[in-house]
Amino acid sequence: MPWYKKLHAKILIGMFLGFAFGLMSSMLGWNAFTDRWIAPWGSIFVNLLKLIAVPLVLSSLIIGVASLSDLKKLSRIGGKTLAIYFCTTFIAIVIGLTLVNVVQPGKWIPENVKNEILSSYQGDADSKAGLAVQSKDRGPLQPLVNMVPSNILQAAADNSEMLKIVFFAILFGIGILQVERKKAQPIIDFSQSIFDVMIRVVDMIMLTAPYGVFALIASTITKIAGNDIASVLHLIGSLSAYCILVIVGLAIHTFGVLPLALKLFSTMNIKTFFYGMGPVQLLAFSSSSSSATLPLTMERCEEKLGISEEVSSFVLPLGSTVNMDGTALYQSIAIVFIAQTLGFSLSLTAQLSIILALVLSSVGTAGVPGGSIVMSILILESIGVPAAGIGLILGVDRILDMCRTVTNVTGDAVVATIVASSEGQLRTPNLSEEGDGMVLRR
Ligand code: ASP
C-alpha cells in the first residue's frame, strides 16, 4: 500500500492542511467563514466518536468483567491495573516537579508582562474560578459521590460522567459472575454483539478522520490566533519557557518513561507499539479529548497491538477516566509556575504535599478539552495561591492540552499492554493496514 494511503499519513496530511488553513484564515480575516463552514465538520467528527463511547464502554466492560470467570481474577487484574496507573502518574508528577524547580520558568516573567496577561484573561479566570467554588463547596468526599450514579440513564446521557458508567458496568459485570452461567449467557452474548458492531462503527468513522482532523485543527488554530496572530505569538513568546518545559516533560514521559516501562515489563516491541498507536496519538492531539479517542484506542489496542479483549475492555475505559499522566505532569508544572510568577515561594515540603492532590485531580479530570482547568484552580486555592493566577496560562492552554492528551492516551495503552503481557494475554501484533477502514462482512 503506498504510504499516503495509510491511516497515519492521511491523518497527518489532514492535520498539516488544517494548520495551514487555520493560519491563512487568521491572516486573511476568514475567521467567520471557518467558524461557520469548517468548524462544524470537526464537531460532527468528534460527536460521532463520542456517540459510540457510552455503548462501547458499557458493553466492553460488561464482557470484560464477566469473562474474568471469577472475582479473584477480577481483583488481581483490577489491583494490578490501578497499581500501575498510580505508579506511572506518580513518575509523571515527579518529572514535572523536578523540571519546574530546576528551570524555575516563573522567575523569568517580567512584572509588566505578568500584569498584562493577568488582566487580559481575568474574565475567563473568574468564570473558571466560579466553577471551582461550586465543586469545592460540596466537600472533600464529593469525588467519591460523583462516581456512584443514582440513575444509569441519566449518567449515560452525559459523556463527561464516564466514571459513573464505568462504576455501573463493573458492578453489573460482578453481578453477572454471581448468576448461573446459563442465565447470564444471553446478556454476555448481547454485550459482545454490541461491542463487535461498535468496533466496526469506529472503522466507518475513521474513514472520515482526515477531514475531521483537518476541520478540528483549522478551527482550533483560528480560535487560538483570533484575528491578531501577532499578539498570540507575543503571548506564546512570553510564556515560552513554561510551554517548552511542559512539552519537554511530556516528551520525556511519553517517549522515555513509558517505552522503558514497556521494555521492562512487557514483551511488546517499542517500535511496533508506537506504529500501532500512531493514529490514536494523532487523534488525541487533534481532539484534545481522551474520551473521544477511546473508541479508536480500544480498536487499535485489540486489532493492531494484539491485546486481548478481556484486558483491553477493562483497562482502557478505566484508564481513559482515571489515568491521566499527561494531565498530572502538566498540572504539577502549571501550579508551581503560577506560584513562582505571582511571587509565592512553595517549599519542597509544600510541593510534596500536593502530590496526592495532583493524583486525585488527574483521576477526577474529565477526558475533554480543558478538563483539568477547574481541578488546577482547586489545587491552587488549597495551597493559598489566588485562583486568578490561572489567567496566566489560559491563553496557551489549548496547545498544551493537545500535547498532554497524547500522553494520557499513550499511558493507558502502555498499562493495558503491560497487564496483558503479565497475564499471558498479548497476541502477536498485526500491523497490516487491511484492517484500517471499513470491512464489509456478510
Ligand atoms: N484534555 C485532557 C484529556 O482529555 C484532559 C485535560 O488535561 O484537560 O485527556
GROMACS .gro file of C-alpha atoms and ligand atoms in nm:
model
  451
    1MET     CA    1   0.000   0.000   0.000
    2PRO     CA    2   0.151   0.342  -0.094
    3TRP     CA    3   0.248   0.549   0.214
    4TYR     CA    4  -0.009   0.823   0.151
    5LYS     CA    5  -0.296   0.574   0.171
    6LYS     CA    6  -0.204   0.464   0.524
    7LEU     CA    7  -0.418   0.596   0.806
    8HIS     CA    8  -0.124   0.768   0.979
    9ALA     CA    9  -0.030   0.954   0.664
   10LYS     CA   10  -0.386   1.056   0.582
   11ILE     CA   11  -0.442   1.197   0.930
   12LEU     CA   12  -0.105   1.376   0.923
   13ILE     CA   13  -0.186   1.533   0.588
   14GLY     CA   14  -0.525   1.643   0.727
   15MET     CA   15  -0.352   1.798   1.029
   16PHE     CA   16  -0.093   1.976   0.821
   17LEU     CA   17  -0.350   2.119   0.580
   18GLY     CA   18  -0.575   2.217   0.874
   19PHE     CA   19  -0.284   2.401   1.034
   20ALA     CA   20  -0.203   2.586   0.711
   21PHE     CA   21  -0.569   2.670   0.653
   22GLY     CA   22  -0.614   2.793   1.012
   23LEU     CA   23  -0.314   3.026   0.983
   24MET     CA   24  -0.431   3.154   0.648
   25SER     CA   25  -0.780   3.207   0.779
   26SER     CA   26  -0.650   3.421   1.068
   27MET     CA   27  -0.420   3.621   0.846
   28LEU     CA   28  -0.680   3.688   0.577
   29GLY     CA   29  -0.967   3.754   0.819
   30TRP     CA   30  -1.168   3.445   0.717
   31ASN     CA   31  -1.246   3.352   1.077
   32ALA     CA   32  -1.622   3.386   1.040
   33PHE     CA   33  -1.614   3.156   0.735
   34THR     CA   34  -1.400   2.898   0.918
   35ASP     CA   35  -1.629   2.918   1.218
   36ARG     CA   36  -1.947   2.869   1.019
   37TRP     CA   37  -1.838   2.634   0.741
   38ILE     CA   38  -1.531   2.441   0.857
   39ALA     CA   39  -1.553   2.407   1.238
   40PRO     CA   40  -1.892   2.223   1.230
   41TRP     CA   41  -1.731   1.930   1.041
   42GLY     CA   42  -1.481   1.894   1.324
   43SER     CA   43  -1.765   1.896   1.578
   44ILE     CA   44  -1.955   1.634   1.379
   45PHE     CA   45  -1.647   1.411   1.373
   46VAL     CA   46  -1.589   1.440   1.748
   47ASN     CA   47  -1.960   1.392   1.817
   48LEU     CA   48  -1.957   1.071   1.613
   49LEU     CA   49  -1.676   0.936   1.826
   50LYS     CA   50  -1.844   1.044   2.148
   51LEU     CA   51  -2.170   0.895   2.027
   52ILE     CA   52  -2.030   0.544   2.042
   53ALA     CA   53  -1.826   0.592   2.360
   54VAL     CA   54  -2.103   0.504   2.608
   55PRO     CA   55  -2.230   0.184   2.437
   56LEU     CA   56  -1.871   0.080   2.370
   57VAL     CA   57  -1.756   0.129   2.729
   58LEU     CA   58  -2.068  -0.032   2.875
   59SER     CA   59  -2.059  -0.337   2.651
   60SER     CA   60  -1.684  -0.385   2.669
   61LEU     CA   61  -1.665  -0.355   3.046
   62ILE     CA   62  -1.957  -0.591   3.097
   63ILE     CA   63  -1.790  -0.852   2.874
   64GLY     CA   64  -1.451  -0.774   3.029
   65VAL     CA   65  -1.562  -0.829   3.387
   66ALA     CA   66  -1.796  -1.117   3.307
   67SER     CA   67  -1.526  -1.300   3.112
   68LEU     CA   68  -1.285  -1.283   3.403
   69SER     CA   69  -1.453  -1.605   3.519
   70ASP     CA   70  -1.411  -1.535   3.889
   71LEU     CA   71  -1.380  -1.250   4.133
   72LYS     CA   72  -1.025  -1.343   4.225
   73LYS     CA   73  -0.908  -1.282   3.871
   74LEU     CA   74  -1.101  -0.955   3.861
   75SER     CA   75  -0.939  -0.828   4.177
   76ARG     CA   76  -0.595  -0.942   4.057
   77ILE     CA   77  -0.622  -0.764   3.721
   78GLY     CA   78  -0.802  -0.466   3.877
   79GLY     CA   79  -0.542  -0.432   4.152
   80LYS     CA   80  -0.253  -0.462   3.907
   81THR     CA   81  -0.410  -0.205   3.674
   82LEU     CA   82  -0.470   0.052   3.947
   83ALA     CA   83  -0.122   0.000   4.095
   84ILE     CA   84   0.050   0.056   3.759
   85TYR     CA   85  -0.175   0.354   3.686
   86PHE     CA   86  -0.074   0.505   4.017
   87CYS     CA   87   0.299   0.442   3.960
   88THR     CA   88   0.307   0.597   3.612
   89THR     CA   89   0.110   0.901   3.730
   90PHE     CA   90   0.343   0.941   4.027
   91ILE     CA   91   0.650   0.930   3.800
   92ALA     CA   92   0.488   1.192   3.573
   93ILE     CA   93   0.437   1.425   3.870
   94VAL     CA   94   0.796   1.377   3.986
   95ILE     CA   95   0.923   1.466   3.636
   96GLY     CA   96   0.704   1.779   3.632
   97LEU     CA   97   0.805   1.897   3.979
   98THR     CA   98   1.173   1.832   3.912
   99LEU     CA   99   1.173   2.027   3.585
  100VAL     CA  100   0.979   2.325   3.723
  101ASN     CA  101   1.205   2.351   4.029
  102VAL     CA  102   1.528   2.325   3.832
  103VAL     CA  103   1.434   2.565   3.549
  104GLN     CA  104   1.206   2.797   3.752
  105PRO     CA  105   1.022   2.939   3.447
  106GLY     CA  106   0.807   3.165   3.668
  107LYS     CA  107   1.108   3.376   3.763
  108TRP     CA  108   1.163   3.482   3.403
  109ILE     CA  109   0.834   3.661   3.351
  110PRO     CA  110   0.876   4.042   3.376
  111GLU     CA  111   0.630   4.223   3.605
  112ASN     CA  112   0.462   4.421   3.323
  113VAL     CA  113   0.409   4.109   3.108
  114LYS     CA  114   0.259   3.927   3.408
  115ASN     CA  115   0.011   4.208   3.473
  116GLU     CA  116  -0.077   4.237   3.106
  117ILE     CA  117  -0.155   3.863   3.076
  118LEU     CA  118  -0.345   3.855   3.404
  119SER     CA  119  -0.567   4.147   3.309
  120SER     CA  120  -0.648   4.015   2.962
  121TYR     CA  121  -0.755   3.672   3.093
  122GLN     CA  122  -0.926   3.794   3.409
  123GLY     CA  123  -1.279   3.730   3.277
  124ASP     CA  124  -1.202   3.370   3.177
  125ALA     CA  125  -1.020   3.308   3.505
  126ASP     CA  126  -1.318   3.440   3.705
  127SER     CA  127  -1.566   3.213   3.533
  128LYS     CA  128  -1.345   2.905   3.584
  129ALA     CA  129  -1.293   3.005   3.947
  130GLY     CA  130  -1.673   3.021   3.986
  131LEU     CA  131  -1.699   2.660   3.868
  132ALA     CA  132  -1.424   2.560   4.110
  133VAL     CA  133  -1.606   2.721   4.404
  134GLN     CA  134  -1.917   2.517   4.323
  135SER     CA  135  -1.728   2.189   4.337
  136LYS     CA  136  -1.529   2.285   4.646
  137ASP     CA  137  -1.843   2.375   4.841
  138ARG     CA  138  -1.959   2.016   4.817
  139GLY     CA  139  -1.687   1.881   5.049
  140PRO     CA  140  -1.384   1.654   5.023
  141LEU     CA  141  -1.575   1.329   4.957
  142GLN     CA  142  -1.755   1.473   4.656
  143PRO     CA  143  -1.530   1.289   4.403
  144LEU     CA  144  -1.646   0.959   4.556
  145VAL     CA  145  -2.010   1.068   4.547
  146ASN     CA  146  -1.961   1.167   4.183
  147MET     CA  147  -1.851   0.814   4.099
  148VAL     CA  148  -2.177   0.648   4.204
  149PRO     CA  149  -2.474   0.719   3.975
  150SER     CA  150  -2.825   0.732   4.114
  151ASN     CA  151  -2.972   0.677   3.771
  152ILE     CA  152  -2.788   0.495   3.498
  153LEU     CA  153  -2.982   0.651   3.211
  154GLN     CA  154  -2.904   0.996   3.340
  155ALA     CA  155  -2.534   0.909   3.372
  156ALA     CA  156  -2.532   0.758   3.023
  157ALA     CA  157  -2.674   1.082   2.888
  158ASP     CA  158  -2.361   1.276   2.975
  159ASN     CA  159  -2.024   1.179   2.827
  160SER     CA  160  -1.835   1.363   3.097
  161GLU     CA  161  -1.989   1.124   3.353
  162MET     CA  162  -1.792   0.828   3.218
  163LEU     CA  163  -1.667   0.730   3.562
  164LYS     CA  164  -2.028   0.658   3.662
  165ILE     CA  165  -2.073   0.433   3.360
  166VAL     CA  166  -1.751   0.251   3.446
  167PHE     CA  167  -1.875   0.202   3.801
  168PHE     CA  168  -2.213   0.068   3.689
  169ALA     CA  169  -2.061  -0.163   3.427
  170ILE     CA  170  -1.816  -0.316   3.676
  171LEU     CA  171  -2.097  -0.366   3.928
  172PHE     CA  172  -2.316  -0.520   3.661
  173GLY     CA  173  -2.030  -0.745   3.544
  174ILE     CA  174  -1.970  -0.864   3.900
  175GLY     CA  175  -2.345  -0.933   3.926
  176ILE     CA  176  -2.318  -1.149   3.614
  177LEU     CA  177  -2.040  -1.352   3.776
  178GLN     CA  178  -2.277  -1.437   4.063
  179VAL     CA  179  -2.556  -1.562   3.838
  180GLU     CA  180  -2.582  -1.912   3.695
  181ARG     CA  181  -2.388  -1.914   3.363
  182LYS     CA  182  -2.689  -2.035   3.162
  183LYS     CA  183  -2.890  -1.734   3.273
  184ALA     CA  184  -2.608  -1.486   3.228
  185GLN     CA  185  -2.503  -1.602   2.881
  186PRO     CA  186  -2.768  -1.410   2.680
  187ILE     CA  187  -2.662  -1.077   2.830
  188ILE     CA  188  -2.294  -1.157   2.768
  189ASP     CA  189  -2.370  -1.252   2.406
  190PHE     CA  190  -2.580  -0.937   2.365
  191SER     CA  191  -2.298  -0.718   2.501
  192GLN     CA  192  -2.049  -0.897   2.276
  193SER     CA  193  -2.262  -0.824   1.968
  194ILE     CA  194  -2.298  -0.457   2.062
  195PHE     CA  195  -1.925  -0.437   2.115
  196ASP     CA  196  -1.840  -0.600   1.780
  197VAL     CA  197  -2.079  -0.369   1.597
  198MET     CA  198  -1.936  -0.061   1.773
  199ILE     CA  199  -1.581  -0.154   1.671
  200ARG     CA  200  -1.698  -0.172   1.307
  201VAL     CA  201  -1.864   0.168   1.352
  202VAL     CA  202  -1.526   0.303   1.467
  203ASP     CA  203  -1.382   0.181   1.134
  204MET     CA  204  -1.654   0.369   0.947
  205ILE     CA  205  -1.600   0.689   1.144
  206MET     CA  206  -1.225   0.667   1.092
  207LEU     CA  207  -1.280   0.683   0.716
  208THR     CA  208  -1.369   1.047   0.774
  209ALA     CA  209  -1.079   1.109   1.015
  210PRO     CA  210  -0.851   1.304   0.778
  211TYR     CA  211  -1.133   1.551   0.703
  212GLY     CA  212  -1.246   1.567   1.066
  213VAL     CA  213  -0.892   1.631   1.182
  214PHE     CA  214  -0.847   1.899   0.915
  215ALA     CA  215  -1.155   2.082   1.043
  216LEU     CA  216  -1.059   2.039   1.410
  217ILE     CA  217  -0.707   2.175   1.365
  218ALA     CA  218  -0.820   2.458   1.135
  219SER     CA  219  -1.083   2.576   1.384
  220THR     CA  220  -0.851   2.536   1.685
  221ILE     CA  221  -0.580   2.745   1.517
  222THR     CA  222  -0.834   3.011   1.420
  223LYS     CA  223  -0.970   3.021   1.775
  224ILE     CA  224  -0.626   3.048   1.931
  225ALA     CA  225  -0.499   3.305   1.683
  226GLY     CA  226  -0.821   3.508   1.651
  227ASN     CA  227  -0.773   3.800   1.414
  228ASP     CA  228  -0.448   3.901   1.571
  229ILE     CA  229  -0.175   3.643   1.525
  230ALA     CA  230   0.092   3.890   1.636
  231SER     CA  231  -0.049   3.922   1.988
  232VAL     CA  232  -0.083   3.543   2.020
  233LEU     CA  233   0.277   3.496   1.913
  234HIS     CA  234   0.371   3.762   2.167
  235LEU     CA  235   0.184   3.570   2.441
  236ILE     CA  236   0.343   3.240   2.340
  237GLY     CA  237   0.681   3.415   2.335
  238SER     CA  238   0.634   3.550   2.689
  239LEU     CA  239   0.531   3.208   2.816
  240SER     CA  240   0.779   3.016   2.601
  241ALA     CA  241   0.988   2.885   2.891
  242TYR     CA  242   0.673   2.744   3.057
  243CYS     CA  243   0.538   2.594   2.732
  244ILE     CA  244   0.870   2.437   2.635
  245LEU     CA  245   0.909   2.292   2.985
  246VAL     CA  246   0.565   2.127   2.973
  247ILE     CA  247   0.633   1.989   2.624
  248VAL     CA  248   0.980   1.859   2.724
  249GLY     CA  249   0.831   1.694   3.036
  250LEU     CA  250   0.555   1.531   2.834
  251ALA     CA  251   0.810   1.410   2.575
  252ILE     CA  252   1.032   1.259   2.846
  253HIS     CA  253   0.733   1.072   2.988
  254THR     CA  254   0.579   0.964   2.657
  255PHE     CA  255   0.895   0.870   2.469
  256GLY     CA  256   1.124   0.783   2.761
  257VAL     CA  257   0.949   0.655   3.074
  258LEU     CA  258   0.653   0.479   2.910
  259PRO     CA  259   0.861   0.290   2.647
  260LEU     CA  260   1.106   0.193   2.923
  261ALA     CA  261   0.816   0.051   3.124
  262LEU     CA  262   0.708  -0.143   2.814
  263LYS     CA  263   1.058  -0.279   2.766
  264LEU     CA  264   1.097  -0.381   3.129
  265PHE     CA  265   0.753  -0.521   3.195
  266SER     CA  266   0.615  -0.650   2.865
  267THR     CA  267   0.714  -0.843   2.557
  268MET     CA  268   0.593  -0.565   2.325
  269ASN     CA  269   0.835  -0.422   2.070
  270ILE     CA  270   0.850  -0.045   2.122
  271LYS     CA  271   0.853   0.042   1.752
  272THR     CA  272   0.550  -0.179   1.694
  273PHE     CA  273   0.372  -0.014   1.984
  274PHE     CA  274   0.423   0.338   1.852
  275TYR     CA  275   0.338   0.235   1.498
  276GLY     CA  276   0.012   0.078   1.614
  277MET     CA  277  -0.069   0.375   1.835
  278GLY     CA  278   0.023   0.645   1.580
  279PRO     CA  279  -0.333   0.723   1.463
  280VAL     CA  280  -0.456   0.721   1.824
  281GLN     CA  281  -0.194   0.978   1.925
  282LEU     CA  282  -0.274   1.195   1.624
  283LEU     CA  283  -0.644   1.184   1.706
  284ALA     CA  284  -0.578   1.266   2.072
  285PHE     CA  285  -0.366   1.563   1.960
  286SER     CA  286  -0.632   1.691   1.722
  287SER     CA  287  -0.932   1.645   1.952
  288SER     CA  288  -0.771   1.718   2.295
  289SER     CA  289  -1.007   1.458   2.434
  290SER     CA  290  -0.919   1.115   2.568
  291SER     CA  291  -1.290   1.024   2.589
  292ALA     CA  292  -1.341   1.096   2.221
  293THR     CA  293  -1.025   0.900   2.139
  294LEU     CA  294  -1.125   0.596   2.348
  295PRO     CA  295  -1.310   0.405   2.072
  296LEU     CA  296  -1.003   0.423   1.846
  297THR     CA  297  -0.767   0.340   2.135
  298MET     CA  298  -0.965   0.022   2.201
  299GLU     CA  299  -0.981  -0.076   1.838
  300ARG     CA  300  -0.607  -0.028   1.775
  301CYS     CA  301  -0.502  -0.197   2.101
  302GLU     CA  302  -0.704  -0.507   2.019
  303GLU     CA  303  -0.669  -0.530   1.645
  304LYS     CA  304  -0.317  -0.397   1.595
  305LEU     CA  305  -0.127  -0.447   1.921
  306GLY     CA  306  -0.283  -0.784   1.998
  307ILE     CA  307  -0.407  -0.703   2.348
  308SER     CA  308  -0.684  -0.946   2.444
  309GLU     CA  309  -1.039  -0.815   2.458
  310GLU     CA  310  -1.060  -0.929   2.820
  311VAL     CA  311  -0.780  -0.694   2.926
  312SER     CA  312  -0.835  -0.401   2.690
  313SER     CA  313  -1.207  -0.383   2.755
  314PHE     CA  314  -1.141  -0.348   3.125
  315VAL     CA  315  -0.816  -0.149   3.142
  316LEU     CA  316  -0.874   0.111   2.868
  317PRO     CA  317  -1.215   0.256   2.963
  318LEU     CA  318  -1.098   0.270   3.322
  319GLY     CA  319  -0.773   0.439   3.215
  320SER     CA  320  -0.940   0.697   2.995
  321THR     CA  321  -1.124   0.824   3.302
  322VAL     CA  322  -0.882   0.772   3.590
  323ASN     CA  323  -0.533   0.761   3.442
  324MET     CA  324  -0.401   1.091   3.311
  325ASP     CA  325  -0.023   1.103   3.327
  326GLY     CA  326  -0.001   1.399   3.089
  327THR     CA  327  -0.254   1.599   3.290
  328ALA     CA  328  -0.074   1.526   3.619
  329LEU     CA  329   0.263   1.626   3.474
  330TYR     CA  330   0.123   1.943   3.320
  331GLN     CA  331  -0.061   2.040   3.640
  332SER     CA  332   0.248   1.997   3.856
  333ILE     CA  333   0.441   2.237   3.629
  334ALA     CA  334   0.148   2.479   3.586
  335ILE     CA  335   0.074   2.515   3.956
  336VAL     CA  336   0.431   2.575   4.065
  337PHE     CA  337   0.483   2.809   3.765
  338ILE     CA  338   0.182   3.021   3.866
  339ALA     CA  339   0.302   3.034   4.227
  340GLN     CA  340   0.653   3.133   4.114
  341THR     CA  341   0.521   3.405   3.883
  342LEU     CA  342   0.293   3.552   4.149
  343GLY     CA  343   0.583   3.557   4.394
  344PHE     CA  344   0.471   3.275   4.626
  345SER     CA  345   0.758   3.054   4.724
  346LEU     CA  346   0.645   2.695   4.765
  347SER     CA  347   0.878   2.493   4.984
  348LEU     CA  348   0.965   2.142   4.870
  349THR     CA  349   0.753   2.001   5.153
  350ALA     CA  350   0.457   2.211   5.037
  351GLN     CA  351   0.509   2.077   4.686
  352LEU     CA  352   0.535   1.717   4.806
  353SER     CA  353   0.213   1.765   4.998
  354ILE     CA  354   0.026   1.841   4.677
  355ILE     CA  355   0.131   1.515   4.509
  356LEU     CA  356  -0.177   1.338   4.642
  357ALA     CA  357  -0.396   1.628   4.529
  358LEU     CA  358  -0.236   1.605   4.182
  359VAL     CA  359  -0.300   1.229   4.162
  360LEU     CA  360  -0.663   1.272   4.273
  361SER     CA  361  -0.712   1.562   4.037
  362SER     CA  362  -0.591   1.358   3.740
  363VAL     CA  363  -0.838   1.087   3.845
  364GLY     CA  364  -1.124   1.337   3.868
  365THR     CA  365  -1.046   1.521   3.542
  366ALA     CA  366  -1.292   1.453   3.261
  367GLY     CA  367  -1.131   1.348   2.934
  368VAL     CA  368  -1.250   1.656   2.748
  369PRO     CA  369  -1.069   1.966   2.619
  370GLY     CA  370  -0.958   2.180   2.913
  371GLY     CA  371  -1.096   1.922   3.158
  372SER     CA  372  -0.821   1.986   3.410
  373ILE     CA  373  -0.852   2.365   3.443
  374VAL     CA  374  -1.113   2.361   3.718
  375MET     CA  375  -0.912   2.099   3.908
  376SER     CA  376  -0.599   2.315   3.881
  377ILE     CA  377  -0.787   2.605   4.040
  378LEU     CA  378  -0.889   2.386   4.333
  379ILE     CA  379  -0.527   2.284   4.392
  380LEU     CA  380  -0.408   2.646   4.363
  381GLU     CA  381  -0.658   2.751   4.628
  382SER     CA  382  -0.566   2.461   4.854
  383ILE     CA  383  -0.208   2.590   4.870
  384GLY     CA  384  -0.310   2.951   4.919
  385VAL     CA  385  -0.234   3.084   4.571
  386PRO     CA  386  -0.509   3.311   4.423
  387ALA     CA  387  -0.727   3.136   4.167
  388ALA     CA  388  -0.698   3.437   3.937
  389GLY     CA  389  -0.341   3.318   3.867
  390ILE     CA  390  -0.491   3.060   3.631
  391GLY     CA  391  -0.537   3.352   3.389
  392LEU     CA  392  -0.160   3.341   3.330
  393ILE     CA  393  -0.177   3.009   3.147
  394LEU     CA  394  -0.526   3.009   2.990
  395GLY     CA  395  -0.410   3.170   2.665
  396VAL     CA  396  -0.171   2.886   2.579
  397ASP     CA  397  -0.368   2.608   2.743
  398ARG     CA  398  -0.524   2.460   2.430
  399ILE     CA  399  -0.185   2.397   2.270
  400LEU     CA  400  -0.058   2.220   2.582
  401ASP     CA  401  -0.391   2.036   2.615
  402MET     CA  402  -0.332   1.879   2.273
  403CYS     CA  403   0.010   1.756   2.386
  404ARG     CA  404  -0.093   1.628   2.730
  405THR     CA  405  -0.387   1.435   2.584
  406VAL     CA  406  -0.137   1.240   2.367
  407THR     CA  407   0.050   1.141   2.685
  408ASN     CA  408  -0.278   1.049   2.857
  409VAL     CA  409  -0.388   0.803   2.588
  410THR     CA  410  -0.036   0.660   2.543
  411GLY     CA  411  -0.018   0.593   2.918
  412ASP     CA  412  -0.346   0.398   2.909
  413ALA     CA  413  -0.230   0.181   2.619
  414VAL     CA  414   0.108   0.113   2.783
  415VAL     CA  415  -0.060  -0.007   3.102
  416ALA     CA  416  -0.304  -0.223   2.902
  417THR     CA  417  -0.005  -0.378   2.720
  418ILE     CA  418   0.182  -0.446   3.045
  419VAL     CA  419  -0.123  -0.600   3.213
  420ALA     CA  420  -0.198  -0.814   2.906
  421SER     CA  421   0.163  -0.928   2.884
  422SER     CA  422   0.176  -1.022   3.252
  423GLU     CA  423  -0.146  -1.221   3.216
  424GLY     CA  424  -0.023  -1.402   2.903
  425GLN     CA  425  -0.292  -1.222   2.701
  426LEU     CA  426  -0.079  -1.045   2.441
  427ARG     CA  427  -0.111  -1.191   2.090
  428THR     CA  428   0.139  -1.125   1.812
  429PRO     CA  429   0.070  -0.770   1.690
  430ASN     CA  430  -0.082  -0.734   1.346
  431LEU     CA  431   0.013  -0.407   1.183
  432SER     CA  432  -0.117  -0.483   0.835
  433GLU     CA  433  -0.321  -0.193   0.709
  434GLU     CA  434  -0.604  -0.408   0.578
  435GLY     CA  435  -0.798  -0.355   0.896
  436ASP     CA  436  -0.793   0.023   0.850
  437GLY     CA  437  -1.113   0.147   0.702
  438MET     CA  438  -1.438  -0.031   0.657
  439VAL     CA  439  -1.454  -0.406   0.632
  440LEU     CA  440  -1.777  -0.538   0.490
  441ARG     CA  441  -1.878  -0.876   0.624
  442ARG     CA  442  -2.169  -1.099   0.545
  443ASP     N1  443  -0.788   1.714   2.759
  443ASP     C1  444  -0.737   1.617   2.851
  443ASP     C2  445  -0.785   1.479   2.811
  443ASP     O1  446  -0.889   1.465   2.751
  443ASP     C3  447  -0.777   1.648   2.993
  443ASP     C4  448  -0.707   1.774   3.043
  443ASP     O2  449  -0.592   1.762   3.090
  443ASP     O3  450  -0.762   1.883   3.034
  443ASP     O4  451  -0.720   1.381   2.838
   0.00000   0.00000   0.00000
